[in-house]
């Protein structure tokens, strides 16, 4: 699942693939794309996709199933990300370093900081 942004810069594309043709429609957000797909079902489309501006397919009806189920999961993930308070930017640029799982250098920095402030 793609990072659940509220708005996609440049919008997203909804693709409807049929046996003999393909239709594209540009919308402002993934939420708008979900609504468009839900409103057009049932359809004779073989497959429906939501594609971001960088050509990442975030929803594919043949892989992800019903748009309602996928959208519910997407909304939960978006909500989970929006309530995450502890955002951590690793000063050592370690790609695997997160607030929950610090890299060794950040863990050492945190320990040094604790010891330097606890003695005052």
mmCIF file of N, CA and C in Angstrom:
data_model
loop_
_atom_site.group_PDB
_atom_site.id
_atom_site.type_symbol
_atom_site.label_atom_id
_atom_site.label_comp_id
_atom_site.label_asym_id
_atom_site.label_seq_id
_atom_site.Cartn_x
_atom_site.Cartn_y
_atom_site.Cartn_z
ATOM 1 N N UNK A 1 0.839 -1.172 0.000
ATOM 2 C CA UNK A 1 0.000 0.000 0.000
ATOM 3 C C UNK A 1 0.883 1.234 0.000
ATOM 4 N N UNK A 2 0.476 2.191 -0.736
ATOM 5 C CA UNK A 2 1.224 3.434 -0.839
ATOM 6 C C UNK A 2 0.957 4.314 0.367
ATOM 7 N N UNK A 3 1.908 5.243 0.603
ATOM 8 C CA UNK A 3 1.736 6.204 1.668
ATOM 9 C C UNK A 3 0.420 6.942 1.466
ATOM 10 N N UNK A 4 -0.481 6.852 2.432
ATOM 11 C CA UNK A 4 -1.822 7.398 2.239
ATOM 12 C C UNK A 4 -1.924 8.905 2.405
ATOM 13 N N UNK A 5 -1.484 9.635 1.427
ATOM 14 C CA UNK A 5 -1.576 11.098 1.463
ATOM 15 C C UNK A 5 -3.011 11.540 1.207
ATOM 16 N N UNK A 6 -3.382 12.668 1.777
ATOM 17 C CA UNK A 6 -4.718 13.200 1.545
ATOM 18 C C UNK A 6 -4.857 13.734 0.129
ATOM 19 N N UNK A 7 -3.844 14.432 -0.331
ATOM 20 C CA UNK A 7 -3.839 14.977 -1.686
ATOM 21 C C UNK A 7 -2.556 14.542 -2.366
ATOM 22 N N UNK A 8 -2.651 14.183 -3.593
ATOM 23 C CA UNK A 8 -1.477 13.827 -4.373
ATOM 24 C C UNK A 8 -1.109 15.012 -5.232
ATOM 25 N N UNK A 9 0.114 15.483 -5.135
ATOM 26 C CA UNK A 9 0.583 16.586 -5.968
ATOM 27 C C UNK A 9 0.375 16.207 -7.431
ATOM 28 N N UNK A 10 -0.364 17.015 -8.154
ATOM 29 C CA UNK A 10 -0.623 16.714 -9.558
ATOM 30 C C UNK A 10 -1.773 15.749 -9.775
ATOM 31 N N UNK A 11 -2.401 15.311 -8.696
ATOM 32 C CA UNK A 11 -3.553 14.418 -8.809
ATOM 33 C C UNK A 11 -3.174 12.970 -9.041
ATOM 34 N N UNK A 12 -4.191 12.146 -9.180
ATOM 35 C CA UNK A 12 -4.019 10.723 -9.484
ATOM 36 C C UNK A 12 -4.876 10.395 -10.691
ATOM 37 N N UNK A 13 -4.570 9.257 -11.309
ATOM 38 C CA UNK A 13 -5.319 8.818 -12.477
ATOM 39 C C UNK A 13 -6.085 7.557 -12.138
ATOM 40 N N UNK A 14 -7.335 7.521 -12.545
ATOM 41 C CA UNK A 14 -8.127 6.303 -12.430
ATOM 42 C C UNK A 14 -8.152 5.681 -13.813
ATOM 43 N N UNK A 15 -7.672 4.456 -13.914
ATOM 44 C CA UNK A 15 -7.671 3.720 -15.180
ATOM 45 C C UNK A 15 -8.760 2.670 -15.149
ATOM 46 N N UNK A 16 -9.514 2.596 -16.207
ATOM 47 C CA UNK A 16 -10.493 1.525 -16.376
ATOM 48 C C UNK A 16 -10.073 0.765 -17.628
ATOM 49 N N UNK A 17 -9.730 -0.507 -17.454
ATOM 50 C CA UNK A 17 -9.286 -1.330 -18.576
ATOM 51 C C UNK A 17 -10.424 -2.245 -19.003
ATOM 52 N N UNK A 18 -10.752 -2.168 -20.280
ATOM 53 C CA UNK A 18 -11.805 -2.990 -20.863
ATOM 54 C C UNK A 18 -11.168 -3.963 -21.842
ATOM 55 N N UNK A 19 -11.947 -4.855 -22.394
ATOM 56 C CA UNK A 19 -11.430 -5.827 -23.361
ATOM 57 C C UNK A 19 -10.761 -5.145 -24.549
ATOM 58 N N UNK A 20 -11.338 -4.051 -25.037
ATOM 59 C CA UNK A 20 -10.829 -3.434 -26.273
ATOM 60 C C UNK A 20 -10.392 -1.983 -26.129
ATOM 61 N N UNK A 21 -10.496 -1.426 -24.940
ATOM 62 C CA UNK A 21 -10.119 -0.021 -24.777
ATOM 63 C C UNK A 21 -9.692 0.263 -23.342
ATOM 64 N N UNK A 22 -9.198 1.479 -23.157
ATOM 65 C CA UNK A 22 -8.744 1.927 -21.843
ATOM 66 C C UNK A 22 -9.239 3.353 -21.640
ATOM 67 N N UNK A 23 -9.745 3.652 -20.453
ATOM 68 C CA UNK A 23 -10.205 5.003 -20.130
ATOM 69 C C UNK A 23 -9.399 5.535 -18.959
ATOM 70 N N UNK A 24 -9.043 6.824 -19.065
ATOM 71 C CA UNK A 24 -8.297 7.503 -18.001
ATOM 72 C C UNK A 24 -9.094 8.699 -17.516
ATOM 73 N N UNK A 25 -9.082 8.884 -16.209
ATOM 74 C CA UNK A 25 -9.701 10.081 -15.657
ATOM 75 C C UNK A 25 -8.812 10.600 -14.539
ATOM 76 N N UNK A 26 -8.507 11.889 -14.579
ATOM 77 C CA UNK A 26 -7.648 12.535 -13.590
ATOM 78 C C UNK A 26 -8.518 13.107 -12.480
ATOM 79 N N UNK A 27 -8.150 12.832 -11.228
ATOM 80 C CA UNK A 27 -8.843 13.383 -10.066
ATOM 81 C C UNK A 27 -7.795 13.954 -9.102
ATOM 82 N N UNK A 28 -8.244 14.738 -8.133
ATOM 83 C CA UNK A 28 -7.328 15.458 -7.251
ATOM 84 C C UNK A 28 -6.683 14.594 -6.171
ATOM 85 N N UNK A 29 -7.373 13.528 -5.744
ATOM 86 C CA UNK A 29 -6.867 12.771 -4.599
ATOM 87 C C UNK A 29 -7.240 11.301 -4.715
ATOM 88 N N UNK A 30 -6.620 10.497 -3.863
ATOM 89 C CA UNK A 30 -6.962 9.076 -3.808
ATOM 90 C C UNK A 30 -8.398 8.918 -3.315
ATOM 91 N N UNK A 31 -8.802 9.755 -2.375
ATOM 92 C CA UNK A 31 -10.190 9.708 -1.872
ATOM 93 C C UNK A 31 -11.184 9.945 -3.016
ATOM 94 N N UNK A 32 -10.888 10.917 -3.877
ATOM 95 C CA UNK A 32 -11.745 11.175 -5.043
ATOM 96 C C UNK A 32 -11.744 9.984 -5.996
ATOM 97 N N UNK A 33 -10.591 9.343 -6.149
ATOM 98 C CA UNK A 33 -10.485 8.175 -7.022
ATOM 99 C C UNK A 33 -11.315 7.011 -6.478
ATOM 100 N N UNK A 34 -11.267 6.820 -5.169
ATOM 101 C CA UNK A 34 -12.058 5.766 -4.531
ATOM 102 C C UNK A 34 -13.543 6.007 -4.783
ATOM 103 N N UNK A 35 -13.948 7.245 -4.598
ATOM 104 C CA UNK A 35 -15.354 7.607 -4.813
ATOM 105 C C UNK A 35 -15.768 7.366 -6.270
ATOM 106 N N UNK A 36 -14.923 7.744 -7.209
ATOM 107 C CA UNK A 36 -15.207 7.555 -8.630
ATOM 108 C C UNK A 36 -15.373 6.072 -8.965
ATOM 109 N N UNK A 37 -14.470 5.247 -8.457
ATOM 110 C CA UNK A 37 -14.552 3.806 -8.725
ATOM 111 C C UNK A 37 -15.782 3.203 -8.067
ATOM 112 N N UNK A 38 -16.047 3.581 -6.827
ATOM 113 C CA UNK A 38 -17.215 3.042 -6.112
ATOM 114 C C UNK A 38 -18.515 3.429 -6.803
ATOM 115 N N UNK A 39 -18.590 4.667 -7.305
ATOM 116 C CA UNK A 39 -19.806 5.126 -7.975
ATOM 117 C C UNK A 39 -20.022 4.451 -9.325
ATOM 118 N N UNK A 40 -18.950 3.959 -9.937
ATOM 119 C CA UNK A 40 -19.083 3.371 -11.274
ATOM 120 C C UNK A 40 -19.238 1.855 -11.243
ATOM 121 N N UNK A 41 -19.262 1.256 -10.053
ATOM 122 C CA UNK A 41 -19.448 -0.192 -9.977
ATOM 123 C C UNK A 41 -20.919 -0.521 -9.865
ATOM 124 N N UNK A 42 -21.424 -1.589 -10.374
ATOM 125 C CA UNK A 42 -20.713 -2.582 -11.172
ATOM 126 C C UNK A 42 -20.421 -2.049 -12.575
ATOM 127 N N UNK A 43 -19.367 -2.560 -13.141
ATOM 128 C CA UNK A 43 -18.913 -2.081 -14.431
ATOM 129 C C UNK A 43 -18.458 -3.259 -15.272
ATOM 130 N N UNK A 44 -18.410 -3.059 -16.561
ATOM 131 C CA UNK A 44 -17.911 -4.128 -17.426
ATOM 132 C C UNK A 44 -16.400 -4.030 -17.616
ATOM 133 N N UNK A 45 -15.741 -3.181 -16.810
ATOM 134 C CA UNK A 45 -14.285 -3.065 -16.876
ATOM 135 C C UNK A 45 -13.646 -4.356 -16.374
ATOM 136 N N UNK A 46 -12.594 -4.771 -17.047
ATOM 137 C CA UNK A 46 -11.846 -5.953 -16.642
ATOM 138 C C UNK A 46 -11.034 -5.650 -15.388
ATOM 139 N N UNK A 47 -10.523 -4.426 -15.322
ATOM 140 C CA UNK A 47 -9.681 -4.019 -14.206
ATOM 141 C C UNK A 47 -9.785 -2.512 -14.011
ATOM 142 N N UNK A 48 -9.706 -2.077 -12.763
ATOM 143 C CA UNK A 48 -9.658 -0.649 -12.441
ATOM 144 C C UNK A 48 -8.428 -0.424 -11.589
ATOM 145 N N UNK A 49 -7.762 0.706 -11.857
ATOM 146 C CA UNK A 49 -6.536 1.019 -11.127
ATOM 147 C C UNK A 49 -6.531 2.473 -10.696
ATOM 148 N N UNK A 50 -5.845 2.729 -9.579
ATOM 149 C CA UNK A 50 -5.538 4.085 -9.153
ATOM 150 C C UNK A 50 -4.028 4.218 -9.259
ATOM 151 N N UNK A 51 -3.598 5.211 -10.040
ATOM 152 C CA UNK A 51 -2.169 5.389 -10.324
ATOM 153 C C UNK A 51 -1.756 6.804 -9.919
ATOM 154 N N UNK A 52 -0.687 6.904 -9.119
ATOM 155 C CA UNK A 52 -0.190 8.213 -8.707
ATOM 156 C C UNK A 52 0.605 8.845 -9.839
ATOM 157 N N UNK A 53 0.964 10.096 -9.643
ATOM 158 C CA UNK A 53 1.675 10.840 -10.678
ATOM 159 C C UNK A 53 3.015 10.219 -11.043
ATOM 160 N N UNK A 54 3.654 9.541 -10.083
ATOM 161 C CA UNK A 54 4.941 8.899 -10.364
ATOM 162 C C UNK A 54 4.764 7.458 -10.863
ATOM 163 N N UNK A 55 3.556 7.152 -11.371
ATOM 164 C CA UNK A 55 3.216 5.856 -11.964
ATOM 165 C C UNK A 55 3.211 4.688 -10.981
ATOM 166 N N UNK A 56 3.007 4.968 -9.705
ATOM 167 C CA UNK A 56 2.851 3.911 -8.713
ATOM 168 C C UNK A 56 1.386 3.497 -8.685
ATOM 169 N N UNK A 57 1.128 2.215 -8.889
ATOM 170 C CA UNK A 57 -0.237 1.694 -8.830
ATOM 171 C C UNK A 57 -0.544 1.418 -7.362
ATOM 172 N N UNK A 58 -1.461 2.204 -6.785
ATOM 173 C CA UNK A 58 -1.801 2.028 -5.375
ATOM 174 C C UNK A 58 -3.029 1.137 -5.184
ATOM 175 N N UNK A 59 -3.836 1.003 -6.224
ATOM 176 C CA UNK A 59 -4.990 0.109 -6.168
ATOM 177 C C UNK A 59 -5.139 -0.570 -7.517
ATOM 178 N N UNK A 60 -5.330 -1.870 -7.499
ATOM 179 C CA UNK A 60 -5.563 -2.670 -8.699
ATOM 180 C C UNK A 60 -6.669 -3.653 -8.347
ATOM 181 N N UNK A 61 -7.806 -3.529 -8.991
ATOM 182 C CA UNK A 61 -8.970 -4.340 -8.620
ATOM 183 C C UNK A 61 -8.720 -5.840 -8.752
ATOM 184 N N UNK A 62 -7.838 -6.256 -9.649
ATOM 185 C CA UNK A 62 -7.563 -7.689 -9.785
ATOM 186 C C UNK A 62 -6.696 -8.211 -8.646
ATOM 187 N N UNK A 63 -5.877 -7.348 -8.047
ATOM 188 C CA UNK A 63 -5.024 -7.749 -6.926
ATOM 189 C C UNK A 63 -5.637 -7.431 -5.574
ATOM 190 N N UNK A 64 -6.269 -6.256 -5.459
ATOM 191 C CA UNK A 64 -6.719 -5.764 -4.166
ATOM 192 C C UNK A 64 -8.178 -6.032 -3.845
ATOM 193 N N UNK A 65 -8.938 -6.560 -4.797
ATOM 194 C CA UNK A 65 -10.339 -6.856 -4.528
ATOM 195 C C UNK A 65 -11.217 -5.623 -4.555
ATOM 196 N N UNK A 66 -12.234 -5.625 -3.709
ATOM 197 C CA UNK A 66 -13.231 -4.551 -3.753
ATOM 198 C C UNK A 66 -12.636 -3.225 -3.306
ATOM 199 N N UNK A 67 -13.082 -2.180 -3.932
ATOM 200 C CA UNK A 67 -12.597 -0.832 -3.605
ATOM 201 C C UNK A 67 -12.999 -0.441 -2.190
ATOM 202 N N UNK A 68 -14.154 -0.904 -1.722
ATOM 203 C CA UNK A 68 -14.604 -0.560 -0.375
ATOM 204 C C UNK A 68 -13.661 -1.125 0.683
ATOM 205 N N UNK A 69 -13.270 -2.394 0.526
ATOM 206 C CA UNK A 69 -12.358 -3.014 1.492
ATOM 207 C C UNK A 69 -10.989 -2.352 1.447
ATOM 208 N N UNK A 70 -10.490 -2.106 0.228
ATOM 209 C CA UNK A 70 -9.185 -1.463 0.099
ATOM 210 C C UNK A 70 -9.215 -0.061 0.696
ATOM 211 N N UNK A 71 -10.270 0.692 0.428
ATOM 212 C CA UNK A 71 -10.390 2.061 0.920
ATOM 213 C C UNK A 71 -10.452 2.084 2.446
ATOM 214 N N UNK A 72 -11.135 1.119 3.044
ATOM 215 C CA UNK A 72 -11.210 1.057 4.507
ATOM 216 C C UNK A 72 -9.817 0.845 5.097
ATOM 217 N N UNK A 73 -9.048 -0.039 4.500
ATOM 218 C CA UNK A 73 -7.682 -0.288 4.963
ATOM 219 C C UNK A 73 -6.807 0.950 4.749
ATOM 220 N N UNK A 74 -6.966 1.583 3.594
ATOM 221 C CA UNK A 74 -6.201 2.793 3.279
ATOM 222 C C UNK A 74 -6.510 3.903 4.279
ATOM 223 N N UNK A 75 -7.777 4.075 4.629
ATOM 224 C CA UNK A 75 -8.167 5.115 5.593
ATOM 225 C C UNK A 75 -7.597 4.831 6.982
ATOM 226 N N UNK A 76 -7.610 3.560 7.387
ATOM 227 C CA UNK A 76 -7.029 3.194 8.684
ATOM 228 C C UNK A 76 -5.537 3.512 8.705
ATOM 229 N N UNK A 77 -4.846 3.189 7.641
ATOM 230 C CA UNK A 77 -3.412 3.463 7.557
ATOM 231 C C UNK A 77 -3.154 4.973 7.574
ATOM 232 N N UNK A 78 -3.954 5.721 6.854
ATOM 233 C CA UNK A 78 -3.819 7.186 6.830
ATOM 234 C C UNK A 78 -4.038 7.749 8.240
ATOM 235 N N UNK A 79 -5.044 7.229 8.931
ATOM 236 C CA UNK A 79 -5.330 7.676 10.289
ATOM 237 C C UNK A 79 -4.191 7.320 11.238
ATOM 238 N N UNK A 80 -3.667 6.110 11.091
ATOM 239 C CA UNK A 80 -2.557 5.670 11.941
ATOM 240 C C UNK A 80 -1.345 6.574 11.738
ATOM 241 N N UNK A 81 -1.051 6.918 10.506
ATOM 242 C CA UNK A 81 0.086 7.786 10.222
ATOM 243 C C UNK A 81 -0.128 9.203 10.742
ATOM 244 N N UNK A 82 -1.371 9.681 10.713
ATOM 245 C CA UNK A 82 -1.632 11.049 11.151
ATOM 246 C C UNK A 82 -1.555 11.199 12.668
ATOM 247 N N UNK A 83 -1.756 10.129 13.429
ATOM 248 C CA UNK A 83 -1.691 10.225 14.884
ATOM 249 C C UNK A 83 -0.321 9.863 15.427
ATOM 250 N N UNK A 84 0.563 9.411 14.573
ATOM 251 C CA UNK A 84 1.897 9.074 15.046
ATOM 252 C C UNK A 84 2.618 10.369 15.419
ATOM 253 N N UNK A 85 2.875 10.536 16.714
ATOM 254 C CA UNK A 85 3.427 11.788 17.215
ATOM 255 C C UNK A 85 4.939 11.829 17.093
ATOM 256 N N UNK A 86 5.572 10.706 17.272
ATOM 257 C CA UNK A 86 7.014 10.665 17.389
ATOM 258 C C UNK A 86 7.662 10.531 16.012
ATOM 259 N N UNK A 87 7.874 11.664 15.365
ATOM 260 C CA UNK A 87 8.528 11.667 14.068
ATOM 261 C C UNK A 87 10.015 11.808 14.321
ATOM 262 N N UNK A 88 10.805 10.942 13.731
ATOM 263 C CA UNK A 88 12.237 10.925 13.974
ATOM 264 C C UNK A 88 12.989 11.081 12.666
ATOM 265 N N UNK A 89 13.835 12.090 12.608
ATOM 266 C CA UNK A 89 14.710 12.274 11.454
ATOM 267 C C UNK A 89 16.115 11.952 11.919
ATOM 268 N N UNK A 90 16.690 10.899 11.400
ATOM 269 C CA UNK A 90 18.011 10.452 11.827
ATOM 270 C C UNK A 90 19.073 11.463 11.384
ATOM 271 N N UNK A 91 19.812 12.041 12.336
ATOM 272 C CA UNK A 91 20.861 12.989 11.976
ATOM 273 C C UNK A 91 22.057 12.305 11.308
ATOM 274 N N UNK A 92 22.102 10.977 11.420
ATOM 275 C CA UNK A 92 23.212 10.209 10.827
ATOM 276 C C UNK A 92 22.816 9.626 9.473
ATOM 277 N N UNK A 93 21.598 9.953 9.031
ATOM 278 C CA UNK A 93 21.056 9.533 7.737
ATOM 279 C C UNK A 93 21.025 8.022 7.551
ATOM 280 N N UNK A 94 20.744 7.317 8.647
ATOM 281 C CA UNK A 94 20.608 5.868 8.582
ATOM 282 C C UNK A 94 19.206 5.542 8.073
ATOM 283 N N UNK A 95 19.073 4.851 6.938
ATOM 284 C CA UNK A 95 17.755 4.636 6.342
ATOM 285 C C UNK A 95 16.800 3.790 7.182
ATOM 286 N N UNK A 96 17.310 2.924 8.033
ATOM 287 C CA UNK A 96 16.438 2.069 8.835
ATOM 288 C C UNK A 96 16.109 2.644 10.195
ATOM 289 N N UNK A 97 16.566 3.828 10.486
ATOM 290 C CA UNK A 97 16.386 4.436 11.800
ATOM 291 C C UNK A 97 14.996 5.054 11.918
ATOM 292 N N UNK A 98 14.221 4.576 12.892
ATOM 293 C CA UNK A 98 12.892 5.122 13.166
ATOM 294 C C UNK A 98 12.788 5.421 14.658
ATOM 295 N N UNK A 99 11.745 6.121 15.044
ATOM 296 C CA UNK A 99 11.553 6.450 16.461
ATOM 297 C C UNK A 99 11.409 5.180 17.295
ATOM 298 N N UNK A 100 10.814 4.142 16.728
ATOM 299 C CA UNK A 100 10.610 2.888 17.446
ATOM 300 C C UNK A 100 11.857 2.012 17.438
ATOM 301 N N UNK A 101 12.708 2.170 16.421
ATOM 302 C CA UNK A 101 13.874 1.307 16.253
ATOM 303 C C UNK A 101 15.067 2.168 15.841
ATOM 304 N N UNK A 102 15.709 2.782 16.837
ATOM 305 C CA UNK A 102 16.819 3.697 16.569
ATOM 306 C C UNK A 102 18.051 2.950 16.067
ATOM 307 N N UNK A 103 18.808 3.626 15.211
ATOM 308 C CA UNK A 103 20.094 3.064 14.795
ATOM 309 C C UNK A 103 21.039 3.143 15.996
ATOM 310 N N UNK A 104 22.145 2.451 15.933
ATOM 311 C CA UNK A 104 23.083 2.406 17.047
ATOM 312 C C UNK A 104 23.577 3.802 17.421
ATOM 313 N N UNK A 105 23.884 4.630 16.429
ATOM 314 C CA UNK A 105 24.395 5.972 16.710
ATOM 315 C C UNK A 105 23.350 6.827 17.429
ATOM 316 N N UNK A 106 22.092 6.767 16.994
ATOM 317 C CA UNK A 106 21.024 7.533 17.659
ATOM 318 C C UNK A 106 20.768 7.015 19.067
ATOM 319 N N UNK A 107 20.839 5.693 19.255
ATOM 320 C CA UNK A 107 20.648 5.118 20.583
ATOM 321 C C UNK A 107 21.745 5.598 21.524
ATOM 322 N N UNK A 108 22.990 5.651 21.031
ATOM 323 C CA UNK A 108 24.093 6.147 21.848
ATOM 324 C C UNK A 108 23.907 7.634 22.157
ATOM 325 N N UNK A 109 23.480 8.412 21.155
ATOM 326 C CA UNK A 109 23.220 9.844 21.370
ATOM 327 C C UNK A 109 22.172 10.047 22.450
ATOM 328 N N UNK A 110 21.114 9.242 22.422
ATOM 329 C CA UNK A 110 20.036 9.366 23.406
ATOM 330 C C UNK A 110 20.544 9.052 24.814
ATOM 331 N N UNK A 111 21.379 8.016 24.924
ATOM 332 C CA UNK A 111 21.943 7.656 26.233
ATOM 333 C C UNK A 111 22.846 8.766 26.767
ATOM 334 N N UNK A 112 23.679 9.321 25.896
ATOM 335 C CA UNK A 112 24.569 10.423 26.293
ATOM 336 C C UNK A 112 23.735 11.612 26.760
ATOM 337 N N UNK A 113 22.669 11.916 26.026
ATOM 338 C CA UNK A 113 21.801 13.032 26.383
ATOM 339 C C UNK A 113 21.133 12.797 27.736
ATOM 340 N N UNK A 114 20.690 11.585 27.994
ATOM 341 C CA UNK A 114 20.045 11.264 29.284
ATOM 342 C C UNK A 114 21.026 11.443 30.434
ATOM 343 N N UNK A 115 22.251 10.943 30.235
ATOM 344 C CA UNK A 115 23.243 11.014 31.318
ATOM 345 C C UNK A 115 23.720 12.431 31.546
ATOM 346 N N UNK A 116 23.803 13.224 30.495
ATOM 347 C CA UNK A 116 24.286 14.596 30.659
ATOM 348 C C UNK A 116 23.246 15.495 31.314
ATOM 349 N N UNK A 117 21.965 15.206 31.143
ATOM 350 C CA UNK A 117 20.915 16.037 31.751
ATOM 351 C C UNK A 117 20.493 15.513 33.119
ATOM 352 N N UNK A 118 20.765 14.240 33.436
ATOM 353 C CA UNK A 118 20.325 13.687 34.728
ATOM 354 C C UNK A 118 21.244 14.092 35.872
ATOM 355 N N UNK A 119 22.480 14.498 35.573
ATOM 356 C CA UNK A 119 23.419 14.874 36.624
ATOM 357 C C UNK A 119 23.279 16.307 37.074
ATOM 358 N N UNK A 120 22.385 17.058 36.512
ATOM 359 C CA UNK A 120 22.251 18.485 36.860
ATOM 360 C C UNK A 120 21.258 18.705 37.957
#
